[in-house]
PDB file of C-alpha atoms in Angstrom:
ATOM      1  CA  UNK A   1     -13.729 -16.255   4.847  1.00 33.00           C
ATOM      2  CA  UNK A   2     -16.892 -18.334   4.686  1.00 33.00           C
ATOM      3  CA  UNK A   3     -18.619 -19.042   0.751  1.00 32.00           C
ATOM      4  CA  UNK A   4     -21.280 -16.528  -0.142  1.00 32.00           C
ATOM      5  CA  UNK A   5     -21.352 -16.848  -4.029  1.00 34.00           C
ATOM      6  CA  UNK A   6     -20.786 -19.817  -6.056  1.00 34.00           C
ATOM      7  CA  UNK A   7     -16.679 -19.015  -6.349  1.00 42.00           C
ATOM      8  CA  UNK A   8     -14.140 -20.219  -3.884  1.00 39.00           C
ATOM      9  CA  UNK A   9     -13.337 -17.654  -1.170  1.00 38.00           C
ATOM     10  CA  UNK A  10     -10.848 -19.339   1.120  1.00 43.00           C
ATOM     11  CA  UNK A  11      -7.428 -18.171   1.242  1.00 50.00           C
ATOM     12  CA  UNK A  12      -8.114 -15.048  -0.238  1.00 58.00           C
ATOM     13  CA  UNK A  13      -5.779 -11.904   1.161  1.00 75.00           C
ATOM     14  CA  UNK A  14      -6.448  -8.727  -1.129  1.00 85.00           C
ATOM     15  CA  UNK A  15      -9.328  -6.894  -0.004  1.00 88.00           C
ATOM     16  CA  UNK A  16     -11.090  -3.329   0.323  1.00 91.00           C
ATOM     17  CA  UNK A  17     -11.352  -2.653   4.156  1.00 90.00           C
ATOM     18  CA  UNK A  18     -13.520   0.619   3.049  1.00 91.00           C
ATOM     19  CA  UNK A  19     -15.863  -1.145   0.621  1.00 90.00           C
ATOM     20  CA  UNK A  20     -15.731  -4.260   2.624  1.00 87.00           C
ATOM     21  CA  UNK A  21     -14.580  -6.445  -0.735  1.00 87.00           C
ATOM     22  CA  UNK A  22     -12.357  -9.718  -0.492  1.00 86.00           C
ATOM     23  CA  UNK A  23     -10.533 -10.219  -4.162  1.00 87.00           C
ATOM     24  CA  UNK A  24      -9.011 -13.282  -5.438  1.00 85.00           C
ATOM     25  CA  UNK A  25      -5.901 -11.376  -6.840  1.00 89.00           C
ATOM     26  CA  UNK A  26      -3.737  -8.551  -6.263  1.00 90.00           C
ATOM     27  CA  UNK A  27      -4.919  -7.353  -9.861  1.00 92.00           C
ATOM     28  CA  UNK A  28      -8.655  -7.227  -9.427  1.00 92.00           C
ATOM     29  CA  UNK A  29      -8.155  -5.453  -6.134  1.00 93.00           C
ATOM     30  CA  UNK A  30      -6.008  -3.096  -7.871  1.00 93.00           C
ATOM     31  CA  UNK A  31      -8.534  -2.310 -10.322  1.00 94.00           C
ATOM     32  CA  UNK A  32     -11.234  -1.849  -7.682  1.00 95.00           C
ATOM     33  CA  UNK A  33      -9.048   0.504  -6.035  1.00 95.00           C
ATOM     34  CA  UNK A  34      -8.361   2.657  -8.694  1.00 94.00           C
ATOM     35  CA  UNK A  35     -11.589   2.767 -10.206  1.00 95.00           C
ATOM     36  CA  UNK A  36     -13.430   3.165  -6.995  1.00 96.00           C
ATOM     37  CA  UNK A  37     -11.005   5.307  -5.244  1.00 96.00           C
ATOM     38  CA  UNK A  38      -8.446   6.559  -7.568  1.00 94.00           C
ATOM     39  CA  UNK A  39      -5.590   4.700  -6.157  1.00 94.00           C
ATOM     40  CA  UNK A  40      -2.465   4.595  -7.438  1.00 91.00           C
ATOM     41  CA  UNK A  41       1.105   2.950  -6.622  1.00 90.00           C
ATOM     42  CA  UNK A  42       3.917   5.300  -5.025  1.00 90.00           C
ATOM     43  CA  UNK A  43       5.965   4.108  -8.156  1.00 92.00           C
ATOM     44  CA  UNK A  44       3.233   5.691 -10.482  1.00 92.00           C
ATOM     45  CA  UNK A  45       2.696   8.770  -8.136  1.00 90.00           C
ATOM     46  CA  UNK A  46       6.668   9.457  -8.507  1.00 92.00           C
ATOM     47  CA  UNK A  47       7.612   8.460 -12.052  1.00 91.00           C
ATOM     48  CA  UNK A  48       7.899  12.519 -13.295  1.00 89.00           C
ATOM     49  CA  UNK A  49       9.618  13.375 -16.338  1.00 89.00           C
ATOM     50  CA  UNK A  50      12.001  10.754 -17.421  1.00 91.00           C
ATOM     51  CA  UNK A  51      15.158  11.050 -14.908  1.00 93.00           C
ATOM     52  CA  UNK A  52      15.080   9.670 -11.181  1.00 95.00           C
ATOM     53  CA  UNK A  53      15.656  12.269  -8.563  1.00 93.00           C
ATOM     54  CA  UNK A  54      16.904   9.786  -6.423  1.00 94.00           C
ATOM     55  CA  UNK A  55      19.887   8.138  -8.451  1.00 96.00           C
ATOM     56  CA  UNK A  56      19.991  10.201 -11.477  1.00 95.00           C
ATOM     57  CA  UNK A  57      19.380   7.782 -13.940  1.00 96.00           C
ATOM     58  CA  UNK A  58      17.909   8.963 -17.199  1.00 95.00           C
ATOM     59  CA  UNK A  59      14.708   6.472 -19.029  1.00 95.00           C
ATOM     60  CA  UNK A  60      13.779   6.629 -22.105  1.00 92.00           C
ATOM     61  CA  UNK A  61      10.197   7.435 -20.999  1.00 92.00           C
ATOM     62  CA  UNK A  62       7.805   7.855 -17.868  1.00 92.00           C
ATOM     63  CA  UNK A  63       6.796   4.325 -18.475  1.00 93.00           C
ATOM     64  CA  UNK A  64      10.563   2.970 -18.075  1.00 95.00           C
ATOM     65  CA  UNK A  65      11.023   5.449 -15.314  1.00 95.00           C
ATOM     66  CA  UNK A  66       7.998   3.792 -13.638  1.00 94.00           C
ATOM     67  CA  UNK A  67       9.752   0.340 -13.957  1.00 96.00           C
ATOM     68  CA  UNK A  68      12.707   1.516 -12.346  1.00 97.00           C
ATOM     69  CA  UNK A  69      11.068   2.694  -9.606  1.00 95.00           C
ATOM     70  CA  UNK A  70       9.337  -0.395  -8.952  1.00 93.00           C
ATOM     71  CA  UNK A  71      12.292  -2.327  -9.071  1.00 94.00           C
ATOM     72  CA  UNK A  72      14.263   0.314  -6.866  1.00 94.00           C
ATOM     73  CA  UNK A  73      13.121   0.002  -3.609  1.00 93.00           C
ATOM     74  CA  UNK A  74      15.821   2.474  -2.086  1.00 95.00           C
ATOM     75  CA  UNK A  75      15.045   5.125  -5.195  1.00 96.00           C
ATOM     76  CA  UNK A  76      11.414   5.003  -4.456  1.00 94.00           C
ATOM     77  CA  UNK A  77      11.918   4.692  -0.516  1.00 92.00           C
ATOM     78  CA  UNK A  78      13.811   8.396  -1.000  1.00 93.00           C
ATOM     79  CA  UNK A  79      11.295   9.723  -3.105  1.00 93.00           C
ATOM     80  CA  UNK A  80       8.635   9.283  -1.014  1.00 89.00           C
ATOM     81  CA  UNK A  81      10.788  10.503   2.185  1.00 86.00           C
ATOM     82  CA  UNK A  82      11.142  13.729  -0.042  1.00 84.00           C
ATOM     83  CA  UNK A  83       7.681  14.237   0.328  1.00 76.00           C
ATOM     84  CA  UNK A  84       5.098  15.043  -2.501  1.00 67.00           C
ATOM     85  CA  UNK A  85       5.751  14.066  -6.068  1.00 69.00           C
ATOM     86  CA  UNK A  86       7.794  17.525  -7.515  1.00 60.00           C
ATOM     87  CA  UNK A  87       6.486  17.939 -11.211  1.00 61.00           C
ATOM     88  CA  UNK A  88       9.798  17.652 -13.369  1.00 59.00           C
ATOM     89  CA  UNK A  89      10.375  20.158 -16.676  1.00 60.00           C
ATOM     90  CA  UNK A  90       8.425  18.900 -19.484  1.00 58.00           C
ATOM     91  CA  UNK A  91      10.711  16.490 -21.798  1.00 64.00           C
ATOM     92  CA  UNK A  92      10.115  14.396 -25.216  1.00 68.00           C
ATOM     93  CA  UNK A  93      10.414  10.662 -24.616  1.00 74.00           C
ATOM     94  CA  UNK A  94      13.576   9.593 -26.263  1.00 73.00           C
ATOM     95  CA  UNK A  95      13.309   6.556 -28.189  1.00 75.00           C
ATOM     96  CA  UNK A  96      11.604   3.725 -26.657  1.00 80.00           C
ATOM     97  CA  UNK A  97      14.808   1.412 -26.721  1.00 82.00           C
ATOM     98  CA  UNK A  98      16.788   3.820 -25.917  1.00 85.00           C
ATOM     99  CA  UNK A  99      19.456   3.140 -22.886  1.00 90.00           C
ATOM    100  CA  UNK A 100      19.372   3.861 -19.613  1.00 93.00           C
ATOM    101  CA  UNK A 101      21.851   7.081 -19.079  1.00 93.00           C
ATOM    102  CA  UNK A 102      23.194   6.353 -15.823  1.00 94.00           C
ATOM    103  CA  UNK A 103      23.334   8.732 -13.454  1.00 92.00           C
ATOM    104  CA  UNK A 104      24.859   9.840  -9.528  1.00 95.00           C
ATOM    105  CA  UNK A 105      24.236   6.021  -8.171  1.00 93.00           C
ATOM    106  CA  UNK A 106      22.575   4.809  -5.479  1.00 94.00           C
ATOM    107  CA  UNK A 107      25.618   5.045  -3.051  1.00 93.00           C
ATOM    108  CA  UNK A 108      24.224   8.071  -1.110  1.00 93.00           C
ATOM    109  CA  UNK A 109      20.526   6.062  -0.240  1.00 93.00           C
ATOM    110  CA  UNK A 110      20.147   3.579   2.736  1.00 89.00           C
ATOM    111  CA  UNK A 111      19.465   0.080   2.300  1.00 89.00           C
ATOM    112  CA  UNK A 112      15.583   0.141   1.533  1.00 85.00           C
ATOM    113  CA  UNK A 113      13.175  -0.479   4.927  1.00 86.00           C
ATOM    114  CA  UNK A 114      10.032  -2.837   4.768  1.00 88.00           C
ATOM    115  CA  UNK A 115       7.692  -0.889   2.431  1.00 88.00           C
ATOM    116  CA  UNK A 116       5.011   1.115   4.129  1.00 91.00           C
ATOM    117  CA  UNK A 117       2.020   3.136   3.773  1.00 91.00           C
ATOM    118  CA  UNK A 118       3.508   6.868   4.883  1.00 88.00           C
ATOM    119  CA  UNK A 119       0.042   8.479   5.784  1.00 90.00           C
ATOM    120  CA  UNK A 120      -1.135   5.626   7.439  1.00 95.00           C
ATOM    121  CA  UNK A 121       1.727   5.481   9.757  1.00 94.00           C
ATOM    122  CA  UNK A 122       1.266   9.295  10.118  1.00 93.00           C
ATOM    123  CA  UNK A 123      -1.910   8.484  11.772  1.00 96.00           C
ATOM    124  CA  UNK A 124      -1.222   5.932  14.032  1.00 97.00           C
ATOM    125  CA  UNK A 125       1.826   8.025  15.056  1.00 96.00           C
ATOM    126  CA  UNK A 126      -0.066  10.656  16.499  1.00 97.00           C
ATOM    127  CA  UNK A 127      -2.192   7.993  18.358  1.00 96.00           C
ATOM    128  CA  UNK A 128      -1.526   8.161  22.439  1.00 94.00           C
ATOM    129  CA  UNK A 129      -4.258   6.277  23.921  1.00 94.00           C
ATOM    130  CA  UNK A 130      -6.317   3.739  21.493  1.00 95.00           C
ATOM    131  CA  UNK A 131      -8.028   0.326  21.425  1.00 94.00           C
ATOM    132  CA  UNK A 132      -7.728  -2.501  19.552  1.00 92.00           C
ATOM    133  CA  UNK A 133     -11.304  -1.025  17.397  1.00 91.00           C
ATOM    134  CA  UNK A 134      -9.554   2.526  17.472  1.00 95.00           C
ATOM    135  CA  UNK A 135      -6.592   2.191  15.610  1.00 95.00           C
ATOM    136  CA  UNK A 136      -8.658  -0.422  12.967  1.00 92.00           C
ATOM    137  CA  UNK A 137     -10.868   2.529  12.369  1.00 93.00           C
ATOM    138  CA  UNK A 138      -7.857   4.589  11.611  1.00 95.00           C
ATOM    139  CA  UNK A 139      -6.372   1.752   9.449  1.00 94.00           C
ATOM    140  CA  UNK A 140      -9.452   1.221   7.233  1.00 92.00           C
ATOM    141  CA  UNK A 141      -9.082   4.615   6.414  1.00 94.00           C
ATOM    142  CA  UNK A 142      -6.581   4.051   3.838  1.00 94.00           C
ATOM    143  CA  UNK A 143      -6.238   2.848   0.766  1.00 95.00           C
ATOM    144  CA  UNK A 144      -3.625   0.000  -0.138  1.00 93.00           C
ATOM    145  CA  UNK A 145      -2.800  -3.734  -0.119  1.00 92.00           C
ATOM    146  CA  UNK A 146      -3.659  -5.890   2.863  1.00 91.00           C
ATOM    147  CA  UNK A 147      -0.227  -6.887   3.295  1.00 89.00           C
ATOM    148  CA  UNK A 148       0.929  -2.894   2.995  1.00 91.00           C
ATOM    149  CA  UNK A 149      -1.520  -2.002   5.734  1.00 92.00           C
ATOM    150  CA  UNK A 150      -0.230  -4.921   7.793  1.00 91.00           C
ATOM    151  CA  UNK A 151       3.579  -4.370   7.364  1.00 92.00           C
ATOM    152  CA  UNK A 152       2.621  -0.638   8.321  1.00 94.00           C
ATOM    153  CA  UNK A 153       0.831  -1.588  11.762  1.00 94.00           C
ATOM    154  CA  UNK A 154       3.922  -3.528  12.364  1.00 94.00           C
ATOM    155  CA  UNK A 155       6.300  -1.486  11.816  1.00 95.00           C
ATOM    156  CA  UNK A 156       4.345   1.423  14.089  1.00 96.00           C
ATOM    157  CA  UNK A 157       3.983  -1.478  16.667  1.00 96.00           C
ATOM    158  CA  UNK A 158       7.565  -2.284  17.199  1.00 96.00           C
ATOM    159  CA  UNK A 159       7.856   1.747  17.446  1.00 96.00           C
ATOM    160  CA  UNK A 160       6.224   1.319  20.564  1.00 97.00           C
ATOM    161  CA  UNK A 161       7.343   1.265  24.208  1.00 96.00           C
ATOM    162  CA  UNK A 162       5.196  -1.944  26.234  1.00 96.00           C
ATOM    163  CA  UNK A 163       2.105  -0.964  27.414  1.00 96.00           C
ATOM    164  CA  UNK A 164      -1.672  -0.772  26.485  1.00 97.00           C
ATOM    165  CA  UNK A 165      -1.285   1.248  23.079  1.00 97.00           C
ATOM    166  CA  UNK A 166       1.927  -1.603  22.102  1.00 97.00           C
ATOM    167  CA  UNK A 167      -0.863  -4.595  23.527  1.00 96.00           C
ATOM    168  CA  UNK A 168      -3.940  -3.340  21.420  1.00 95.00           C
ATOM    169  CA  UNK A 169      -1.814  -2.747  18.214  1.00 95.00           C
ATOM    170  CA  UNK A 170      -0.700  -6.464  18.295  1.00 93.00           C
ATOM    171  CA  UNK A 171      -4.313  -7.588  18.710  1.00 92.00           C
ATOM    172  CA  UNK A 172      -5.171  -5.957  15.780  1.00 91.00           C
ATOM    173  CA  UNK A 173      -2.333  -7.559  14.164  1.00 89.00           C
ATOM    174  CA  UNK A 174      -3.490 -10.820  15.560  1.00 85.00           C
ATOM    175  CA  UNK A 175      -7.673 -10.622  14.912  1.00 62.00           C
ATOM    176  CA  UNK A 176      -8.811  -7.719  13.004  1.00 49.00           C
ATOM    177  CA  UNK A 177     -11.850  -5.990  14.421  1.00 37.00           C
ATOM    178  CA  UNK A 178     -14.973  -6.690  11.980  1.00 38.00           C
ATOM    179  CA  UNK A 179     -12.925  -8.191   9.319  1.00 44.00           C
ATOM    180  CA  UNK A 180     -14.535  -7.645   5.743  1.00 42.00           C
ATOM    181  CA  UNK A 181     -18.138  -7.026   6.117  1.00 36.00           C
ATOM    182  CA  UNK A 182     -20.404  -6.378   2.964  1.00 32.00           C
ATOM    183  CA  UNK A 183     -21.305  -2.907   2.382  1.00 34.00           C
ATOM    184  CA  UNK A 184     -22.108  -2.904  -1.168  1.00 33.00           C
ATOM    185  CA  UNK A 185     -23.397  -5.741  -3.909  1.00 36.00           C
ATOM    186  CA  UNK A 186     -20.013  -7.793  -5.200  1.00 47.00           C
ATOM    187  CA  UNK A 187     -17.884  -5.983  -8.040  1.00 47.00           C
ATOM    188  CA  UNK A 188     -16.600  -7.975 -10.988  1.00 47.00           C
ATOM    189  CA  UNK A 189     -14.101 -10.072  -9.269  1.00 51.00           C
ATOM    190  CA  UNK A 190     -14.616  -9.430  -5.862  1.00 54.00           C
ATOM    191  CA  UNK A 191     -16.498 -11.057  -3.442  1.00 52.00           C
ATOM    192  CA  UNK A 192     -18.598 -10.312  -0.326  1.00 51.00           C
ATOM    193  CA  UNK A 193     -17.784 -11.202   2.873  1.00 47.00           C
ATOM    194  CA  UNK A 194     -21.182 -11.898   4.920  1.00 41.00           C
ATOM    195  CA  UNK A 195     -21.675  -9.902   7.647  1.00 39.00           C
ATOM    196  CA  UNK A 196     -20.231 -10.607  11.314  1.00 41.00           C
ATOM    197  CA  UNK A 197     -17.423 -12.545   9.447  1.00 42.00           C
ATOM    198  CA  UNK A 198     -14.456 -12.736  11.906  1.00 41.00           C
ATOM    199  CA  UNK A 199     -11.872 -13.662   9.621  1.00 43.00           C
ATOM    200  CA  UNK A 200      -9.301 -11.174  10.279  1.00 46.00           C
ATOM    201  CA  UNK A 201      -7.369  -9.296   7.277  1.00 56.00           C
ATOM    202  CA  UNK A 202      -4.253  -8.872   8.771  1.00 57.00           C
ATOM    203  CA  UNK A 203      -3.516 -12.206  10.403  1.00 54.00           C
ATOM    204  CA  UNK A 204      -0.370 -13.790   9.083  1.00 52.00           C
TER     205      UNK A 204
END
């Protein structure tokens, strides 16, 4: 991305595609996201109650509960394939060192796929006929890490049989439409890319 404040931009790989931000960390886009958008990870939107619905296992709290799910890709991979978060009984937080009482296992969940975003692959699954510019417009729809939004598009891609819709989802993999374009002034931490930049967001 070319230099339009006084901070280093190059290299940078978080970013807002709505806002048209570029971050220098994962954890000042995350705040952006939040803040501006009310964003929050799968593993947050799932940790209900204190006992995982996928394996069992009983935390001491939400907050441990959370952990677990963000170190359990195949827990959180069937929550989320389960559909919306269900809202679990209300339950006092045992004590905050407190063990983990183990539950069913993990032997009845597959091996955990390359994380997606669910709605966004929604979307482009009910695309038919699209351009390159078509299913970007679709992508910057949605709220999530660069990489997220990538691995998604990818995964969708290799979905596909050859042909045009297969050909223009790779070229979006390959140069992103637009790129980041300023839309707003620069939040704390983020930084503006200038207009007609062609540095594409989801090149590897």
């Amino acid at each position: 991305m070319q230099q339009v404040s006084a901070e280093p931009t190059s290299g940078l790989v978080h970013g807002c595609l709505i806002c048209g931000f570029a971050f220098a960390s994962r954890q000042q886009w995350g705040a952006h996201a939040q803040k501006a958008h009310g964003y929050r990870k799968a593993a947050t939107q799932y940790a209900t109650g204190r006992t995982c619905r996928a394996c069992g296992s009983q935390y001491a709290n939400k907050s441990h509960l959370r952990c677990h799910l963000l170190a359990s890709a195949r827990c959180l991979e069937f929550l989320e394939a389960a559909g919306s978060p269900a809202m679990a009984p209300a339950a006092e937080d045992g004590h905050t060192q407190a063990p983990v009482v183990r539950g069913w296992g993990t032997s009845h969940l597959r091996d955990a796929r390359p994380a997606t975003c669910n709605a966004l692959y929604d979307a482009l699954a009910r695309l038919t006929d699209a351009s390159d510019q078509q299913i970007y417009d679709v992508v910057a729809q949605y709220v999530a890490p660069l990489p997220l939004l990538r691995q998604t598009v990818c995964t969708w891609r290799n979905a596909l049989p050859v042909g045009a819709l297969r050909e223009a989802a790779e070229d979006v993999l390959l140069v992103a439409p637009g790129g980041l374009e300023a839309r707003r002034g620069r939040p704390p931490g983020g930084h503006r890319t200038p207009s007609g930049s062609s540095d594409p967001p989801f090149a590897a």
